[in-house]
mmCIF file with all atom_site columns, C-alpha atoms in Angstrom:
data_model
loop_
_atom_site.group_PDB
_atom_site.id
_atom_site.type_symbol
_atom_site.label_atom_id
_atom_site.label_alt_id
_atom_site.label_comp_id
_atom_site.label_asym_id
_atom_site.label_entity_id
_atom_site.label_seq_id
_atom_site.pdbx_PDB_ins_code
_atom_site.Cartn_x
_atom_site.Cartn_y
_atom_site.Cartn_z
_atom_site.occupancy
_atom_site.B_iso_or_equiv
_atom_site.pdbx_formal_charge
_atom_site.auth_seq_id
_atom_site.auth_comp_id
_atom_site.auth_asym_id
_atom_site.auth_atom_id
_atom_site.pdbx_PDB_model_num
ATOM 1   C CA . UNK A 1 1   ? 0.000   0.000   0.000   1.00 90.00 ? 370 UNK A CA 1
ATOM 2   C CA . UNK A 1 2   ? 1.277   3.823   -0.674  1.00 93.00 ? 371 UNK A CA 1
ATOM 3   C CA . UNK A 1 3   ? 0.976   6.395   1.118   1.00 93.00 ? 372 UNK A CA 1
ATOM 4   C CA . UNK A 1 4   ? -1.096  9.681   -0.347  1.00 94.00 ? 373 UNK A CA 1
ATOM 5   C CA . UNK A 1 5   ? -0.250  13.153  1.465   1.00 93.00 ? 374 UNK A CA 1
ATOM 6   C CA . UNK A 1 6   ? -2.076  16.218  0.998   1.00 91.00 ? 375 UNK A CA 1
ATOM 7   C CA . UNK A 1 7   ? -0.797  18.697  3.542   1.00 90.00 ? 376 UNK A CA 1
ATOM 8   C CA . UNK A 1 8   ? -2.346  21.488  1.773   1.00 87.00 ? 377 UNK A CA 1
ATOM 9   C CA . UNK A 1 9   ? -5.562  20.087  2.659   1.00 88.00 ? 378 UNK A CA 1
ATOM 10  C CA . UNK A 1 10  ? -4.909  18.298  5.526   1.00 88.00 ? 379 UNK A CA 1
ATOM 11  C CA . UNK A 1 11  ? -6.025  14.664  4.592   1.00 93.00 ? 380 UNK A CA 1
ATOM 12  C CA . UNK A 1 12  ? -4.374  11.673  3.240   1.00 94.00 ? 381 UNK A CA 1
ATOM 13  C CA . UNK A 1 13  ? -5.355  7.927   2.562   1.00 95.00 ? 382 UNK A CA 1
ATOM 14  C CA . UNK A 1 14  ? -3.459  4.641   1.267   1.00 94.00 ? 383 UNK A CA 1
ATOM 15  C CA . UNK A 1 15  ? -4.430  3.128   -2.049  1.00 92.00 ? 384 UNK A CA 1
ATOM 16  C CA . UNK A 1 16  ? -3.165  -0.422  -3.854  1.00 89.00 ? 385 UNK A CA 1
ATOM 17  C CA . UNK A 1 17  ? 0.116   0.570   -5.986  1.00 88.00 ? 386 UNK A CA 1
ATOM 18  C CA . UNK A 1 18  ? -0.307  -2.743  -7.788  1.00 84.00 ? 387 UNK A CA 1
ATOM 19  C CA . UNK A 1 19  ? -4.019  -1.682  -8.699  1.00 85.00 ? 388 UNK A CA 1
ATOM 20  C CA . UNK A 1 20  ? -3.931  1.964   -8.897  1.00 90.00 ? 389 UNK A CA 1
ATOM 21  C CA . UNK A 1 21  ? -2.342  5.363   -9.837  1.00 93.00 ? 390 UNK A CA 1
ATOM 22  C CA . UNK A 1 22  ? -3.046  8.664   -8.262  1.00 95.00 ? 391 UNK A CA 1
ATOM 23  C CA . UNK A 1 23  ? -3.055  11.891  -10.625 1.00 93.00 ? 392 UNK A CA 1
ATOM 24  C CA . UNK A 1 24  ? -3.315  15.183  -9.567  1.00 88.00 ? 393 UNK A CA 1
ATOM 25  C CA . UNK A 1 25  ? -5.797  17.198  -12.129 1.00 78.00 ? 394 UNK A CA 1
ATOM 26  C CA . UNK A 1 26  ? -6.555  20.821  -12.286 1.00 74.00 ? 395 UNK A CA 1
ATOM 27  C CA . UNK A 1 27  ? -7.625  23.633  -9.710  1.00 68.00 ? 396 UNK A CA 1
ATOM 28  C CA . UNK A 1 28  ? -10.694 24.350  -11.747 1.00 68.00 ? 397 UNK A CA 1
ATOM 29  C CA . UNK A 1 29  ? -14.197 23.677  -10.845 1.00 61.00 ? 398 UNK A CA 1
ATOM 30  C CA . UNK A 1 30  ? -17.774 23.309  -13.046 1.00 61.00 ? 399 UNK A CA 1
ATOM 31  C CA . UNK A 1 31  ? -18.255 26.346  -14.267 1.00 59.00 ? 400 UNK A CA 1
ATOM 32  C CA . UNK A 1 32  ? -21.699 26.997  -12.184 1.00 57.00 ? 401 UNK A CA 1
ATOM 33  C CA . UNK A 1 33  ? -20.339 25.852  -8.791  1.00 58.00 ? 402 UNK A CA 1
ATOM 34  C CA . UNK A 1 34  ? -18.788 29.328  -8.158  1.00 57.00 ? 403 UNK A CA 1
ATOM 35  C CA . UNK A 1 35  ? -16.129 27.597  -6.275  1.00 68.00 ? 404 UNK A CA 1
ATOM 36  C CA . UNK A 1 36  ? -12.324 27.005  -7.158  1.00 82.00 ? 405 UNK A CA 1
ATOM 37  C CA . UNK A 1 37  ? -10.866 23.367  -6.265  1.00 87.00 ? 406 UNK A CA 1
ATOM 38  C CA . UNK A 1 38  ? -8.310  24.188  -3.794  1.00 88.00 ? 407 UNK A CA 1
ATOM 39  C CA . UNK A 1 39  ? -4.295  23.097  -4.180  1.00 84.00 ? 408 UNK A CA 1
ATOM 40  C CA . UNK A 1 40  ? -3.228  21.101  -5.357  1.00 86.00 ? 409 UNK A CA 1
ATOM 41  C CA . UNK A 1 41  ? -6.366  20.442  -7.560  1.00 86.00 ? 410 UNK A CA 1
ATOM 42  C CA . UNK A 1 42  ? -8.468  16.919  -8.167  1.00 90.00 ? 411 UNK A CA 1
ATOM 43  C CA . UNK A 1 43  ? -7.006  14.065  -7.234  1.00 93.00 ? 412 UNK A CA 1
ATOM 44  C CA . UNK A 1 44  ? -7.799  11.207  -8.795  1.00 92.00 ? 413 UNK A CA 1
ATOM 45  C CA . UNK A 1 45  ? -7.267  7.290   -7.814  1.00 94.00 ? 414 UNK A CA 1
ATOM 46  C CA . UNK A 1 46  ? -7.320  5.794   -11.421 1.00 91.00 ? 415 UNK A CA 1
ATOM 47  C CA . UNK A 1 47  ? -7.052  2.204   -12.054 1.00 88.00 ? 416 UNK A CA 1
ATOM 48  C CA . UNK A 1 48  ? -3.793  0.922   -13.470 1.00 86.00 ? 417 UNK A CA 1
ATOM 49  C CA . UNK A 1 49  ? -3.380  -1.064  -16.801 1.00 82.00 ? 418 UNK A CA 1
ATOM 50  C CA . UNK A 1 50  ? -2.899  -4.710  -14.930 1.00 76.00 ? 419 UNK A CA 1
ATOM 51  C CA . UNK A 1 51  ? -6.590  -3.788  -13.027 1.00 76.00 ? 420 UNK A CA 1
ATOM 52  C CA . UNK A 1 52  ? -8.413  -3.304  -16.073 1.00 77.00 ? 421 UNK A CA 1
ATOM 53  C CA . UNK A 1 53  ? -7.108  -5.930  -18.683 1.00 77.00 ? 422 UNK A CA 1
ATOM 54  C CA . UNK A 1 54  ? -4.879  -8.114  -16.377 1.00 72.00 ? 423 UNK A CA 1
ATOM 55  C CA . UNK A 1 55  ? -5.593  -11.897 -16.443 1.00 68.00 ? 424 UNK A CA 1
ATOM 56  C CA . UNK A 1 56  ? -7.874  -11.568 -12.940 1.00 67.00 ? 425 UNK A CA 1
ATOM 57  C CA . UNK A 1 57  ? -9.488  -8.053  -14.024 1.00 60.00 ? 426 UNK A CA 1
ATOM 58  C CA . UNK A 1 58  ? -12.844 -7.318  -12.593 1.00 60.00 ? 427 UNK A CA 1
ATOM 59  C CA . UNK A 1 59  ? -15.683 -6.912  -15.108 1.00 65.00 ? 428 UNK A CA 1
ATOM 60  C CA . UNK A 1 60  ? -15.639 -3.001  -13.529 1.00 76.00 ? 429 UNK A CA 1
ATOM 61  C CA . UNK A 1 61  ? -12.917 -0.270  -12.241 1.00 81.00 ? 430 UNK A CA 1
ATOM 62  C CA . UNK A 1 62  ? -13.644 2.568   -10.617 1.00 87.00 ? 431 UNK A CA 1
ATOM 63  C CA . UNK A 1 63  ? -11.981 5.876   -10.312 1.00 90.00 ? 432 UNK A CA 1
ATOM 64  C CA . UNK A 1 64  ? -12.278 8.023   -7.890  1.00 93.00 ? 433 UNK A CA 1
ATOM 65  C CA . UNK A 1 65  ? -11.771 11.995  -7.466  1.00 93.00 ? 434 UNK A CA 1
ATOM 66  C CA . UNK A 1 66  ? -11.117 14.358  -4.458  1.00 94.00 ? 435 UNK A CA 1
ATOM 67  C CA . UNK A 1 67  ? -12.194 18.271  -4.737  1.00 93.00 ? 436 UNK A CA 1
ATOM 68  C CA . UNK A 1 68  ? -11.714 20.571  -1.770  1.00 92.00 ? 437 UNK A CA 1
ATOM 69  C CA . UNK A 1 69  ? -13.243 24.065  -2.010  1.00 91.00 ? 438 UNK A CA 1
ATOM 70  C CA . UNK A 1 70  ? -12.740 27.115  0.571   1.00 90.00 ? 439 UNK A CA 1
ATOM 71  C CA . UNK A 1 71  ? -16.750 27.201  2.367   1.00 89.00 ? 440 UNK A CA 1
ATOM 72  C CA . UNK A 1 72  ? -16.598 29.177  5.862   1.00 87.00 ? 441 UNK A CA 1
ATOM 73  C CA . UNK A 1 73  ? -19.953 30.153  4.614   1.00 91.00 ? 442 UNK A CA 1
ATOM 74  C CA . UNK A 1 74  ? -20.910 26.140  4.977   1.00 90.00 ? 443 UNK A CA 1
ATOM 75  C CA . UNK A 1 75  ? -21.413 25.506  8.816   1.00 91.00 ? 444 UNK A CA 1
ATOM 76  C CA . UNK A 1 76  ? -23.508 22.428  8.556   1.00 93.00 ? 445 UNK A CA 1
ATOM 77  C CA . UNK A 1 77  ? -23.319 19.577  6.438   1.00 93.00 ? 446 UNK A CA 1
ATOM 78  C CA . UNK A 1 78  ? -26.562 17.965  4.863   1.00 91.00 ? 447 UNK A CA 1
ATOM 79  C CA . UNK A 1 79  ? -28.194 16.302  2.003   1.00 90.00 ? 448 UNK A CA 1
ATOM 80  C CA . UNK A 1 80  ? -29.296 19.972  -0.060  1.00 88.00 ? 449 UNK A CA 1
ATOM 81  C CA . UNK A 1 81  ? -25.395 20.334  -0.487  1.00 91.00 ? 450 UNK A CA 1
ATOM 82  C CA . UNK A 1 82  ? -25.183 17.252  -3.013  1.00 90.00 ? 451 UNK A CA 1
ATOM 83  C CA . UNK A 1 83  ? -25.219 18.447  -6.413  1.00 86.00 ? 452 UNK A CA 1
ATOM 84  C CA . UNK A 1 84  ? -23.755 21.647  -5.820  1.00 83.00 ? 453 UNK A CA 1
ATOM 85  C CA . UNK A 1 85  ? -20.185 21.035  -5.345  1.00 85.00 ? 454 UNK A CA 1
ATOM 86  C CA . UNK A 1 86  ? -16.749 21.579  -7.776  1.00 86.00 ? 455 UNK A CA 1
ATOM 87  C CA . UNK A 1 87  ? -16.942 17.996  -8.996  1.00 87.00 ? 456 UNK A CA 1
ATOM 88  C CA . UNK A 1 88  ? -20.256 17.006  -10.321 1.00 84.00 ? 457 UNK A CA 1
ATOM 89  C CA . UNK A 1 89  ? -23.693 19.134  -10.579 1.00 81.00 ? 458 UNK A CA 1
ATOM 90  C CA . UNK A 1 90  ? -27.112 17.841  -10.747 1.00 80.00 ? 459 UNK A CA 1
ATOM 91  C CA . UNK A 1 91  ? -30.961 18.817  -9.367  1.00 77.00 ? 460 UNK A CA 1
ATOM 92  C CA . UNK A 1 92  ? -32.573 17.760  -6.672  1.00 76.00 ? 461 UNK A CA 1
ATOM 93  C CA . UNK A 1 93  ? -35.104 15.393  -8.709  1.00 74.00 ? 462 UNK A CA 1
ATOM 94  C CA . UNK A 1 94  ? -31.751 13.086  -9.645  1.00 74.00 ? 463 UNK A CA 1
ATOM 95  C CA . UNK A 1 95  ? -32.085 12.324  -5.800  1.00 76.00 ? 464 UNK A CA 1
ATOM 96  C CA . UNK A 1 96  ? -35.868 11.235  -5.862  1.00 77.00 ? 465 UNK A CA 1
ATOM 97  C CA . UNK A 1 97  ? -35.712 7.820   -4.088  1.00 82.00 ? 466 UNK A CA 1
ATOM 98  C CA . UNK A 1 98  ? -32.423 8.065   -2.340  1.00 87.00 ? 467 UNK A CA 1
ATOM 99  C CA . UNK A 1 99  ? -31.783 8.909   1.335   1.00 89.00 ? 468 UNK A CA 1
ATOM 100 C CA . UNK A 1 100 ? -28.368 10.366  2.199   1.00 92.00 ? 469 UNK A CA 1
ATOM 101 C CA . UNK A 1 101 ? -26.524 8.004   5.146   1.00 95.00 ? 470 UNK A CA 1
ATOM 102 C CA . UNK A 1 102 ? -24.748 9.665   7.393   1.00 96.00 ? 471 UNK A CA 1
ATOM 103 C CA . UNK A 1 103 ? -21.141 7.905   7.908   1.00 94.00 ? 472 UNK A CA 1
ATOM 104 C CA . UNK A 1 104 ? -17.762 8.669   9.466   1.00 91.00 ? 473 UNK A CA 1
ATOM 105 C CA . UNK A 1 105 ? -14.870 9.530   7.244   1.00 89.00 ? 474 UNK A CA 1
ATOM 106 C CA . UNK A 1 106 ? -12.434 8.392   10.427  1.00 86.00 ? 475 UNK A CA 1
ATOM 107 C CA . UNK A 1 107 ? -13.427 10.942  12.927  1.00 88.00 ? 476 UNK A CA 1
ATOM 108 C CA . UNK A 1 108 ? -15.349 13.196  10.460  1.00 91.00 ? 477 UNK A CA 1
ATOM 109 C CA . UNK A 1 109 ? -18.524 13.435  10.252  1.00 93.00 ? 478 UNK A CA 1
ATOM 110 C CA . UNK A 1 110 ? -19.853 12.504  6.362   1.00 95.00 ? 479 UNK A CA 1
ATOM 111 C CA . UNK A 1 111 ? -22.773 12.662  4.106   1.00 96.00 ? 480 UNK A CA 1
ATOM 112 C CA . UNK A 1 112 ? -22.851 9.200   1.379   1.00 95.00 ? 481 UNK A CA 1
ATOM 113 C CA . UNK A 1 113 ? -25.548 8.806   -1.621  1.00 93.00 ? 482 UNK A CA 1
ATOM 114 C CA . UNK A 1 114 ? -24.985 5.678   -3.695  1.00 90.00 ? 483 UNK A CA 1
ATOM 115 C CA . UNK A 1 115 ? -26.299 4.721   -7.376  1.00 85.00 ? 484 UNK A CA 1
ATOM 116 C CA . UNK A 1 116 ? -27.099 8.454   -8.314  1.00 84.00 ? 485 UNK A CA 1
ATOM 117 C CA . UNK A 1 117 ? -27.416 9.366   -11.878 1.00 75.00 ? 486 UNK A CA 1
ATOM 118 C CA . UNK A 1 118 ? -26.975 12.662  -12.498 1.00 59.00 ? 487 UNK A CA 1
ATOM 119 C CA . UNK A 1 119 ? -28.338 12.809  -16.239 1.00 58.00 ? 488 UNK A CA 1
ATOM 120 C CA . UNK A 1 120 ? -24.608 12.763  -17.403 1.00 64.00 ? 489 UNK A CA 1
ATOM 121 C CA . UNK A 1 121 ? -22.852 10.106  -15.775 1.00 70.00 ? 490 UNK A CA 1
ATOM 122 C CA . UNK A 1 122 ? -23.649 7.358   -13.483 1.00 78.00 ? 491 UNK A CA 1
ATOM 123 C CA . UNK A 1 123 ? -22.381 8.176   -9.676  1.00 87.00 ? 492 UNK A CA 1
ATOM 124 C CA . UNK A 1 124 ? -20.986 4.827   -7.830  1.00 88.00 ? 493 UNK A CA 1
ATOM 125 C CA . UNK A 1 125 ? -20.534 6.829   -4.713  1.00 92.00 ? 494 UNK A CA 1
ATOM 126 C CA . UNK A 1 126 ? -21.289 10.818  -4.022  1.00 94.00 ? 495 UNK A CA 1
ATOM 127 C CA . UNK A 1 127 ? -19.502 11.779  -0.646  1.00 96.00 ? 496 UNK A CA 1
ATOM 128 C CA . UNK A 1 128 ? -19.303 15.231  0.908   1.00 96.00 ? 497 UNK A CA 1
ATOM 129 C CA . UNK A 1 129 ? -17.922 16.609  4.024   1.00 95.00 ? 498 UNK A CA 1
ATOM 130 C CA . UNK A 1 130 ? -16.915 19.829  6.282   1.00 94.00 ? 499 UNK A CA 1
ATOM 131 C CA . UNK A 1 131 ? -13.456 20.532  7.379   1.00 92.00 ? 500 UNK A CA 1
ATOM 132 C CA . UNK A 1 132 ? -11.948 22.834  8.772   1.00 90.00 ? 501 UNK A CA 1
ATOM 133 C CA . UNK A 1 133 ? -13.746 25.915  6.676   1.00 91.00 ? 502 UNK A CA 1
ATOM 134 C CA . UNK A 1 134 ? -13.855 23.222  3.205   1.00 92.00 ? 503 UNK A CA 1
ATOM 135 C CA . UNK A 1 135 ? -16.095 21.544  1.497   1.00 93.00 ? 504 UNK A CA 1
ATOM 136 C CA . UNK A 1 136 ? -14.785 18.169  0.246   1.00 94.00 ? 505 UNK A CA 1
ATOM 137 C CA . UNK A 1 137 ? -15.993 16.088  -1.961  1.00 94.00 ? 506 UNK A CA 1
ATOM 138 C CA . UNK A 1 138 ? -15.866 12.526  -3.158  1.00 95.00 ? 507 UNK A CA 1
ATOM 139 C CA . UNK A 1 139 ? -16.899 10.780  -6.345  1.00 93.00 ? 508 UNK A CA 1
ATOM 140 C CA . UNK A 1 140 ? -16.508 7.254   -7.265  1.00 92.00 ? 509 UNK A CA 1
ATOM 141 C CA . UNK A 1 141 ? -17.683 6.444   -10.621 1.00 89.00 ? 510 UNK A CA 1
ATOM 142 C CA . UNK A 1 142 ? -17.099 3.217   -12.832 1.00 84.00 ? 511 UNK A CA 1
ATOM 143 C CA . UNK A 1 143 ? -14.502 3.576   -15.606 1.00 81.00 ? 512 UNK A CA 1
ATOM 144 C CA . UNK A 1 144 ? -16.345 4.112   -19.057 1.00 70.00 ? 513 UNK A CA 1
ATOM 145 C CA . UNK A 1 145 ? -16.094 0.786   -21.122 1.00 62.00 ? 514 UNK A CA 1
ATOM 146 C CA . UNK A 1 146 ? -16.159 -1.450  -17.702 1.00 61.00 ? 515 UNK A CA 1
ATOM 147 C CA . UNK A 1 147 ? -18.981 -3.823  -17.477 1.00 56.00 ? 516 UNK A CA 1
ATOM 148 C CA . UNK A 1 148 ? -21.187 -3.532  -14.509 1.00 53.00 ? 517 UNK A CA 1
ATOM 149 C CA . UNK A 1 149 ? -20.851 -5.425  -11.580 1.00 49.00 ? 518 UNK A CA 1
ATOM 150 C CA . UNK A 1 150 ? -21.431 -4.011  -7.904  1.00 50.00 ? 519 UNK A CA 1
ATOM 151 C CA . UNK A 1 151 ? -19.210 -6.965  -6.354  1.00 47.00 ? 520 UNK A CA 1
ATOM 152 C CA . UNK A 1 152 ? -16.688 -5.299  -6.743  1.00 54.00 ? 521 UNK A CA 1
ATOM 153 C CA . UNK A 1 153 ? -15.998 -2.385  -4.740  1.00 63.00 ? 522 UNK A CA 1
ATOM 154 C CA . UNK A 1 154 ? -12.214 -2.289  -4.525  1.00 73.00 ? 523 UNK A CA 1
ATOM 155 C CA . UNK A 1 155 ? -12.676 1.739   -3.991  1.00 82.00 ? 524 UNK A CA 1
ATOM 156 C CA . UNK A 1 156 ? -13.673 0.659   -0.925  1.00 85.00 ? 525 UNK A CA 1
ATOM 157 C CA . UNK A 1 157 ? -10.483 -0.147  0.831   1.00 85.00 ? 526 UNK A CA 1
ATOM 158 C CA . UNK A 1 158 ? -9.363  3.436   -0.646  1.00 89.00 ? 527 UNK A CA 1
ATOM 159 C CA . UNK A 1 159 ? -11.979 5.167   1.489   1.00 89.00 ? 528 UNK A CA 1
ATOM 160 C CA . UNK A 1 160 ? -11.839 3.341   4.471   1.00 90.00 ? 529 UNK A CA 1
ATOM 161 C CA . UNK A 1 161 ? -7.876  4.509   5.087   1.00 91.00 ? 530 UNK A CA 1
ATOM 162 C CA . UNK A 1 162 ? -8.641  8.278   4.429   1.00 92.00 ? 531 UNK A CA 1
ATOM 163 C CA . UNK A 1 163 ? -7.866  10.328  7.327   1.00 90.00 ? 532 UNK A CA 1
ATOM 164 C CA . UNK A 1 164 ? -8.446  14.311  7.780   1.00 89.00 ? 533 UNK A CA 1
ATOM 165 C CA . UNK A 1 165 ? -5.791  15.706  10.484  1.00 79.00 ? 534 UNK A CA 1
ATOM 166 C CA . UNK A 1 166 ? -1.854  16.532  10.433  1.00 70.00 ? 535 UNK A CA 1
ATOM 167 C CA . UNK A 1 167 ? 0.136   15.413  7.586   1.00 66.00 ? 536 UNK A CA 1
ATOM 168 C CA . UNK A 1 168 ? 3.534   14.652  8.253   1.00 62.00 ? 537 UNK A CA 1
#
């Protein structure tokens, strides 16, 4: 397992070298979010080459992306903020049917939605939170031209080691 660091931010998490790559992306946001991603931009756990066509691939990969925005105006996390952040935008009917669960990002305090389609892409996994004066958020999606299959949740074991606090 390696190691991830974001001091900047103030959060880090360990992720499968053998499975996966992490790339930082840009500082910019969707253009109606009024919000710039904070330094050092998206990052993004992509699935390496021997995850998607090695001999014991999954029939899916998922990739998932990291967005922190500045948001002292945000004091209180809850379900109204999904939709709305730097990563991924959609309307409050894309939510009809699902109920937000509130879970615990290792000491912080989380919102989750799972299966949401927002109309452009198909959302694995929507997570927000509040930290420290930022609004983070989440997104696990499958990679395009992976088949389907929810057994597989290798992302998982990403989210379960990230960790808001000091960074060495």
């Amino acid at each position: 397992m390696r190691e991830f660091l974001a001091p900047e931010l103030g959060y880090r998490f360990f992720y499968d070298l053998v499975n996966y790559s992490v790339r930082v992306g840009c500082t910019c946001a969707l253009p109606n979010s009024g919000a710039s991603v904070l330094f050092p931009g998206v990052i993004e756990v992509v699935p390496n080459d021997f995850l998607l066509y090695g001999t014991d691939a999954p029939r899916v990969a998922y990739r998932i992306s990291i967005a922190a925005v500045d948001a002292p105006e945000i004091t209180e996390l809850d379900a109204g903020l999904f939709g709305a952040g730097p990563l991924v935008q959609y309307g409050q009917a894309d939510l009809a049917g699902l109920e937000a669960e509130q879970i615990d990002l290792n000491g912080v305090p989380a919102l989750r939605l799972k299966d949401v389609f927002s109309g452009v892409r198909p959302i694995e996994v929507h997570i927000i939170a509040l930290h420290d004066s930022q609004f983070y958020e989440i997104l696990v999606e499958a990679v395009p031209g992976t088949l389907d299959n929810n057994d597989f949740d290798d992302y998982q074991s990403v989210l379960d080691t990230f960790h808001f606090g000091p960074v060495r």
